[in-house]
Coordinates of C-alpha atoms and ligand atoms in Angstrom, one line a residue:
X1 CA -3.4 45.2 -69.1
X2 CA -7.1 44.5 -68.5
X3 CA -8.4 42.9 -65.3
X4 CA -11.6 42.5 -63.3
X5 CA -11.1 44.7 -60.1
X6 CA -13.3 45.5 -57.1
X7 CA -12.7 48.4 -54.8
X8 CA -15.4 47.6 -52.2
X9 CA -17.3 44.5 -51.1
X10 CA -20.8 43.9 -52.6
X11 CA -22.8 42.1 -55.3
X12 CA -21.5 41.4 -58.9
X13 CA -22.1 45.1 -59.7
X14 CA -18.9 46.0 -57.8
X15 CA -16.8 44.2 -60.4
X16 CA -15.1 46.6 -62.9
X17 CA -13.4 45.5 -66.1
X18 CA -10.6 48.1 -66.5
X19 CA -7.0 48.9 -67.2
X20 CA -4.4 48.4 -64.5
X21 CA -0.5 48.1 -64.6
X22 CA 0.9 44.8 -65.7
X23 CA 2.7 43.0 -62.8
X24 CA 6.6 42.7 -62.9
X25 CA 8.5 39.7 -61.8
X26 CA 10.5 40.1 -58.6
X27 CA 13.1 37.7 -57.1
X28 CA 12.0 34.1 -57.6
X29 CA 8.7 35.2 -59.3
X30 CA 7.2 34.6 -62.7
X31 CA 4.7 36.7 -64.7
X32 CA 2.2 34.6 -66.6
X33 CA 0.3 35.7 -69.7
X34 CA -3.1 34.3 -68.8
X35 CA -4.7 32.2 -71.5
X36 CA -7.6 31.2 -69.2
X37 CA -8.6 31.5 -65.6
X38 CA -11.3 29.6 -63.7
X39 CA -14.0 30.6 -61.3
X40 CA -14.0 29.4 -57.7
X41 CA -16.5 30.1 -54.9
X42 CA -13.6 31.9 -53.1
X43 CA -14.0 34.6 -55.7
X44 CA -17.6 35.1 -54.5
X45 CA -16.7 35.1 -50.8
X46 CA -14.0 37.8 -51.4
X47 CA -16.3 40.0 -53.4
X48 CA -19.0 39.7 -50.7
X49 CA -16.6 40.1 -47.9
X50 CA -16.1 37.6 -45.1
X51 CA -16.4 38.1 -41.3
X52 CA -13.0 37.7 -39.6
X53 CA -11.0 37.8 -42.8
X54 CA -9.4 40.8 -44.5
X55 CA -9.9 41.1 -48.2
X56 CA -7.2 43.4 -49.5
X57 CA -8.6 46.1 -51.7
X58 CA -8.4 47.0 -54.6
X59 CA -8.7 43.3 -55.4
X60 CA -8.3 40.9 -58.4
X61 CA -9.7 37.5 -57.7
X62 CA -8.8 34.3 -59.4
X63 CA -6.8 31.4 -57.9
X64 CA -6.6 29.2 -61.0
X65 CA -4.9 30.1 -64.3
X66 CA -3.4 28.4 -67.3
X67 CA -1.0 30.4 -69.4
X68 CA 2.4 31.1 -70.8
X69 CA 5.4 32.4 -68.9
X70 CA 6.0 36.0 -70.0
X71 CA 8.8 37.0 -67.7
X72 CA 11.0 35.4 -65.0
X73 CA 12.6 37.2 -62.1
X74 CA 16.1 36.8 -60.8
X75 CA 16.7 33.3 -59.2
X76 CA 14.0 31.4 -61.2
X77 CA 15.4 28.2 -62.7
X78 CA 12.4 25.8 -62.8
X79 CA 10.6 27.5 -65.8
X80 CA 11.6 29.7 -68.8
X81 CA 9.8 32.3 -70.9
X82 CA 7.4 30.6 -73.2
X83 CA 6.6 27.6 -71.0
X84 CA 3.0 26.7 -70.7
X85 CA 2.0 26.4 -67.0
X86 CA -0.8 26.1 -64.5
X87 CA -0.6 27.2 -60.9
X88 CA -0.8 25.9 -57.3
X89 CA -2.6 28.7 -55.3
X90 CA -1.2 27.9 -51.8
X91 CA 1.4 30.5 -51.0
X92 CA 3.7 29.9 -47.9
X93 CA 7.2 30.6 -46.7
X94 CA 8.5 27.1 -47.7
X95 CA 11.2 27.3 -45.1
X96 CA 9.4 26.9 -41.6
X97 CA 8.8 23.7 -39.8
X98 CA 5.1 23.4 -41.1
X99 CA 6.2 24.0 -44.7
X100 CA 9.1 21.5 -44.6
X101 CA 6.8 18.9 -43.0
X102 CA 4.4 19.3 -46.0
X103 CA 1.8 21.3 -44.0
X104 CA 2.1 24.5 -45.9
X105 CA -1.5 25.5 -44.8
X106 CA -0.2 25.7 -41.2
X107 CA 2.6 28.1 -42.1
X108 CA 2.0 31.6 -40.5
X109 CA 2.4 33.1 -43.9
X110 CA -0.1 30.8 -45.6
X111 CA -2.4 32.5 -48.1
X112 CA -4.6 31.5 -51.0
X113 CA -3.4 33.4 -54.0
X114 CA -6.1 35.4 -55.7
X115 CA -8.3 35.2 -52.5
X116 CA -6.2 36.5 -49.6
X117 CA -3.5 38.2 -51.6
X118 CA -3.4 41.8 -52.9
X119 CA -3.8 44.5 -53.6
X120 CA -4.4 43.6 -57.3
X121 CA -2.9 40.1 -57.2
X122 CA -5.0 37.4 -58.8
X123 CA -5.8 35.5 -61.9
X124 CA -8.8 37.2 -63.5
X125 CA -6.6 39.4 -65.6
X126 CA -4.5 39.4 -68.8
X127 CA -1.3 38.9 -66.7
X128 CA -0.5 37.7 -63.2
X129 CA 2.5 37.1 -61.0
X130 CA 3.3 34.2 -58.6
X131 CA 6.3 32.7 -56.9
X132 CA 8.0 30.3 -59.4
X133 CA 7.6 27.5 -56.9
X134 CA 3.9 27.8 -57.5
X135 CA 3.8 27.0 -61.2
X136 CA 3.6 23.5 -62.7
X137 CA 3.7 22.3 -66.3
X138 CA 0.4 22.6 -68.1
X139 CA -0.8 19.0 -69.0
X140 CA -0.2 18.8 -72.7
X141 CA -3.5 16.9 -73.4
X142 CA -5.6 19.8 -72.2
X143 CA -6.8 23.1 -73.6
X144 CA -6.0 26.2 -71.5
X145 CA -9.6 26.4 -70.3
X146 CA -9.5 22.8 -69.2
X147 CA -6.1 23.2 -67.6
X148 CA -7.2 26.4 -65.7
X149 CA -10.2 24.5 -64.3
X150 CA -8.3 21.9 -62.4
X151 CA -5.9 22.9 -59.7
X152 CA -7.8 24.3 -56.8
X153 CA -10.7 21.8 -56.8
X154 CA -8.5 18.8 -57.5
X155 CA -6.0 19.4 -54.8
X156 CA -8.8 20.2 -52.3
X157 CA -10.7 16.9 -53.2
X158 CA -7.4 14.9 -53.1
X159 CA -6.6 16.1 -49.6
X160 CA -10.2 15.6 -48.4
X161 CA -10.7 12.1 -49.7
X162 CA -7.3 10.5 -50.0
X163 CA -5.1 12.2 -47.3
X164 CA -7.7 13.0 -44.7
X165 CA -10.6 10.5 -45.1
X166 CA -8.4 7.7 -46.4
X167 CA -10.9 6.5 -49.0
X168 CA -10.9 2.7 -49.7
X169 CA -12.2 0.4 -52.3
X170 CA -15.9 -0.3 -51.7
X171 CA -16.5 2.8 -49.6
X172 CA -19.9 4.5 -50.1
X173 CA -19.1 8.2 -50.5
X174 CA -22.0 10.6 -50.3
X175 CA -21.1 13.7 -52.4
X176 CA -23.0 17.0 -52.0
X177 CA -23.0 19.5 -54.9
X178 CA -21.7 16.6 -57.1
X179 CA -22.1 18.5 -60.3
X180 CA -20.2 21.5 -59.0
X181 CA -16.5 22.3 -59.1
X182 CA -15.5 20.1 -56.2
X183 CA -18.2 17.5 -56.9
X184 CA -17.0 16.5 -60.4
X185 CA -13.5 15.8 -59.0
X186 CA -14.8 14.0 -56.0
X187 CA -16.9 11.6 -58.1
X188 CA -13.8 10.8 -60.3
X189 CA -11.4 10.3 -57.3
X190 CA -14.0 8.0 -55.7
X191 CA -14.1 6.0 -58.9
X192 CA -10.3 5.9 -59.2
X193 CA -10.2 4.2 -55.8
X194 CA -13.0 1.8 -56.6
X195 CA -15.3 3.5 -54.1
X196 CA -19.0 3.9 -54.8
X197 CA -20.0 7.5 -55.3
X198 CA -23.5 8.6 -54.3
X199 CA -24.0 11.9 -56.1
X200 CA -26.4 14.6 -54.9
X201 CA -27.4 17.5 -57.1
X202 CA -30.6 19.6 -57.8
X203 CA -31.3 18.7 -61.4
X204 CA -31.6 15.6 -63.6
X205 CA -29.3 17.0 -66.3
X206 CA -26.6 17.5 -63.6
X207 CA -27.2 13.9 -62.3
X208 CA -26.8 12.5 -65.8
X209 CA -23.4 14.2 -66.0
X210 CA -22.5 12.7 -62.6
X211 CA -23.4 9.3 -63.8
X212 CA -21.2 9.7 -66.9
X213 CA -18.3 10.7 -64.6
X214 CA -18.6 7.5 -62.6
X215 CA -21.3 8.0 -59.9
X216 CA -22.9 4.7 -59.1
X217 CA -26.0 6.2 -57.4
X218 CA -27.7 9.6 -57.9
X219 CA -30.1 11.6 -55.7
X220 CA -32.0 14.6 -56.9
X221 CA -32.2 16.7 -53.7
X222 CA -35.0 18.9 -55.1
X223 CA -37.3 15.9 -55.5
X224 CA -36.0 13.0 -53.3
X225 CA -35.3 12.4 -49.6
X226 CA -31.5 12.2 -49.4
X227 CA -31.4 10.1 -46.2
X228 CA -34.0 7.6 -47.5
X229 CA -32.1 7.1 -50.7
X230 CA -28.8 6.7 -48.9
X231 CA -30.3 4.0 -46.7
X232 CA -31.7 2.3 -49.8
X233 CA -28.4 2.3 -51.8
X234 CA -26.3 1.1 -48.8
X235 CA -28.7 -1.6 -47.6
X236 CA -29.4 0.4 -44.4
X237 CA -25.7 0.8 -43.5
X238 CA -25.4 4.5 -44.6
X239 CA -22.3 6.2 -46.0
X240 CA -18.6 5.4 -45.1
X241 CA -17.6 9.0 -46.1
X242 CA -19.7 12.1 -46.5
X243 CA -18.1 14.8 -48.6
X244 CA -19.3 18.1 -47.2
X245 CA -18.9 21.7 -48.3
X246 CA -22.5 22.8 -48.5
X247 CA -22.8 23.7 -44.8
X248 CA -25.6 24.5 -42.5
X249 CA -28.5 23.3 -44.7
X250 CA -27.0 19.9 -45.3
X251 CA -24.9 19.3 -42.1
X252 CA -27.7 17.6 -40.1
X253 CA -28.5 15.3 -43.1
X254 CA -24.9 14.5 -43.5
X255 CA -24.7 13.4 -39.9
X256 CA -27.9 11.3 -40.4
X257 CA -26.5 9.7 -43.5
X258 CA -23.2 8.7 -41.9
X259 CA -22.6 5.1 -40.7
X260 CA -21.3 4.2 -37.3
X261 CA -17.6 4.8 -37.3
X262 CA -17.9 6.7 -40.6
X263 CA -16.1 10.0 -41.6
X264 CA -17.5 13.4 -42.6
X265 CA -14.8 15.5 -44.3
X266 CA -15.6 19.2 -44.7
X267 CA -13.9 22.0 -46.5
X268 CA -16.6 24.7 -46.9
X269 CA -20.1 26.0 -45.9
X270 CA -21.8 27.4 -48.9
X271 CA -25.2 27.6 -47.2
X272 CA -23.8 29.0 -43.9
X273 CA -21.2 28.0 -41.3
X274 CA -23.4 28.0 -38.2
X275 CA -24.5 24.4 -38.5
X276 CA -26.5 22.5 -35.9
X277 CA -24.8 19.4 -34.4
X278 CA -26.1 16.8 -31.9
X279 CA -22.7 15.8 -30.4
X280 CA -24.2 12.6 -28.9
X281 CA -23.8 11.1 -32.3
X282 CA -20.1 11.8 -32.2
X283 CA -19.5 9.5 -29.2
X284 CA -22.3 7.0 -29.5
X285 CA -21.6 6.3 -33.1
X286 CA -17.8 6.9 -32.8
X287 CA -17.9 9.1 -35.9
X288 CA -15.0 11.1 -37.3
X289 CA -15.4 14.7 -38.3
X290 CA -12.5 16.0 -40.3
X291 CA -11.7 19.5 -41.5
X292 CA -9.7 20.0 -44.6
X293 CA -8.4 23.1 -46.4
X294 CA -6.8 23.2 -49.9
X295 CA -3.9 20.8 -50.1
X296 CA -0.1 21.0 -50.5
X297 CA 1.8 21.1 -53.8
X298 CA 2.9 17.5 -53.4
X299 CA -0.8 16.4 -53.2
X300 CA -1.5 18.4 -56.3
X301 CA 1.4 16.8 -58.2
X302 CA 0.3 13.4 -57.0
X303 CA -3.3 14.0 -58.2
X304 CA -2.1 15.5 -61.6
X305 CA -0.8 12.1 -62.7
X306 CA -4.4 10.9 -63.1
X307 CA -5.2 14.1 -65.2
X308 CA -2.2 13.3 -67.4
X309 CA -3.3 9.6 -67.8
X310 CA -6.9 10.7 -68.6
X311 CA -8.4 8.9 -65.6
X312 CA -9.6 12.2 -64.1
X313 CA -11.0 14.7 -66.6
X314 CA -11.8 18.3 -66.4
X315 CA -15.4 19.4 -66.9
X316 CA -15.7 22.9 -68.3
X317 CA -19.4 23.7 -68.5
X318 CA -19.1 27.2 -69.8
X319 CA -16.4 29.6 -71.1
X320 CA -17.1 33.4 -70.7
X321 CA -15.0 36.4 -71.6
X322 CA -13.2 38.2 -68.7
X323 CA -15.5 41.2 -68.8
X324 CA -18.4 38.8 -68.0
X325 CA -16.9 37.6 -64.8
X326 CA -19.9 39.0 -62.9
X327 CA -22.3 36.9 -64.9
X328 CA -20.2 33.8 -64.2
X329 CA -20.4 34.5 -60.5
X330 CA -24.2 34.9 -60.7
X331 CA -24.4 31.5 -62.5
X332 CA -22.6 30.0 -59.6
X333 CA -24.7 31.8 -57.0
X334 CA -27.8 30.4 -58.6
X335 CA -26.4 26.8 -58.4
X336 CA -26.7 26.6 -62.2
X337 CA -23.0 25.6 -62.7
X338 CA -22.3 22.2 -64.4
X339 CA -18.6 21.5 -63.7
X340 CA -16.4 24.7 -63.9
X341 CA -16.6 28.1 -65.6
X342 CA -13.5 29.1 -67.4
X343 CA -12.8 32.7 -68.2
X344 CA -11.1 33.8 -71.4
X345 CA -9.1 37.1 -71.1
X346 CA -8.8 37.6 -74.9
Ligands
LIG401 P1 -19.8 25.2 -57.0 O1 -19.1 24.7 -58.2 O2 -20.6 26.4 -57.0 O3 -20.7 24.0 -56.5 C1 -21.4 24.0 -55.3 C2 -22.6 23.1 -55.4 O4 -23.2 23.0 -54.1 C3 -23.7 23.7 -56.3 O5 -23.6 23.2 -57.6 C4 -25.0 23.1 -55.6 O6 -25.4 21.9 -56.3 C5 -24.5 22.7 -54.2 N1 -25.3 23.5 -53.2 C6 -25.2 24.8 -53.0 N2 -26.1 25.2 -52.0 C7 -26.6 24.1 -51.5 C8 -27.5 23.7 -50.4 N3 -28.0 24.7 -49.6 N4 -27.8 22.4 -50.2 C9 -27.3 21.4 -51.0 N5 -26.4 21.7 -52.0 C10 -26.1 23.0 -52.3 O7 -18.8 25.4 -55.8 P2 -17.4 24.5 -55.5 O8 -16.3 25.1 -56.2 O9 -17.7 23.1 -55.6 O10 -17.2 24.9 -53.9 C11 -18.2 24.5 -52.9 C12 -17.8 25.1 -51.6 O11 -16.6 24.6 -51.1 C13 -17.7 26.6 -51.5 O12 -18.3 27.1 -50.3 C14 -16.2 26.9 -51.5 O13 -15.8 28.1 -50.9 C15 -15.7 25.7 -50.7 N6 -14.3 25.3 -51.1 C16 -13.4 25.3 -50.0 C17 -12.1 24.9 -50.3 C18 -11.1 24.9 -49.2 O14 -9.9 24.5 -49.5 N7 -11.4 25.1 -48.0 C19 -11.7 24.6 -51.6 C20 -12.7 24.7 -52.6 C21 -14.0 25.1 -52.4 P3 -27.0 21.5 -56.5 O15 -27.8 22.7 -56.5 O16 -26.9 20.8 -57.8 O17 -27.2 20.5 -55.4

């Protein structure tokens, strides 16, 4: 089969489109013929290499796919050959105390498939292999490109806003990177809960899309002062929730924009993880700073109901062929992405 593989960390030039053996289904595993995969920022972190985390080489990235079950291993009973499926990329033992309590990300075996797995175990390929418990039915109302673009960002946003920050009707939610992969889902989840999304992005075309998705207020961070605008929209009260993943560059502004007793929920640090923090704000304003990482399968299943009902929609800004995965990553690194980039292996 064809796949995009890297054998050393580096820039997009380390990605090679080449032949590699097709995976075989082991016990309780399925092989999926990939009809579309989707790009996530973790593809870029893996390619660049991350301090303190082993990236297993040679590596195939890709944590989101939509496709058709091509083979099932012994013990598989939840899917059959020919079923159309999407994936949940959180792998864990599913037997330990953490897993059975619904905290799969606290399992000692927890890994994000297509990021921390390997060698050669991810979705940017013609075929891929996963535990059968990690596949879900593909929503019938979506194309493979749309279906591939959902899981990782939707489950992450659902956990951040619903489980962790406990979003409520009327909450002002400040959303950084609102036109990116996480942002498009955060706007729609906020709208679903009758909260008031304040979308931040770096271009007017992106902000127009955010308004179409349900953002009540928009801020162009390349022309406007985010704090000033947030104060204006909230009548001086500031945001109830700040949706953070942009990191060091935005963290001090996020703190400034948060109301007394408000919640910052964070899952990433695109601009750097060494953020400055005045911890006086933490006690004086009694604010809540919550970390969040991916989500569990039940949270994904919960959120998928709103994909099936059409209340949350995928946004595929671009579809590129598998051999152009490097170009897709460059578009993401330049912050030019509108919604998600889907990859077509055909
Ligand atoms: P994405 O689609 O590339 O979108 C990120 C957006 O962030 C960009 O469109 C850009 O928007 C904005 N941005 C980038 N640098 C910025 C800066 N210095 N200041 C303000 N805004 C900036 O990426 P994504 O898929 O949404 O993921 C975002 C981050 O979350 C990544 O770091 C990723 O690794 C992390 N993440 C973590 C988890 C988890 O479970 N822990 C899950 C998913 C993602 P504008 O230029 O338009 O403002």
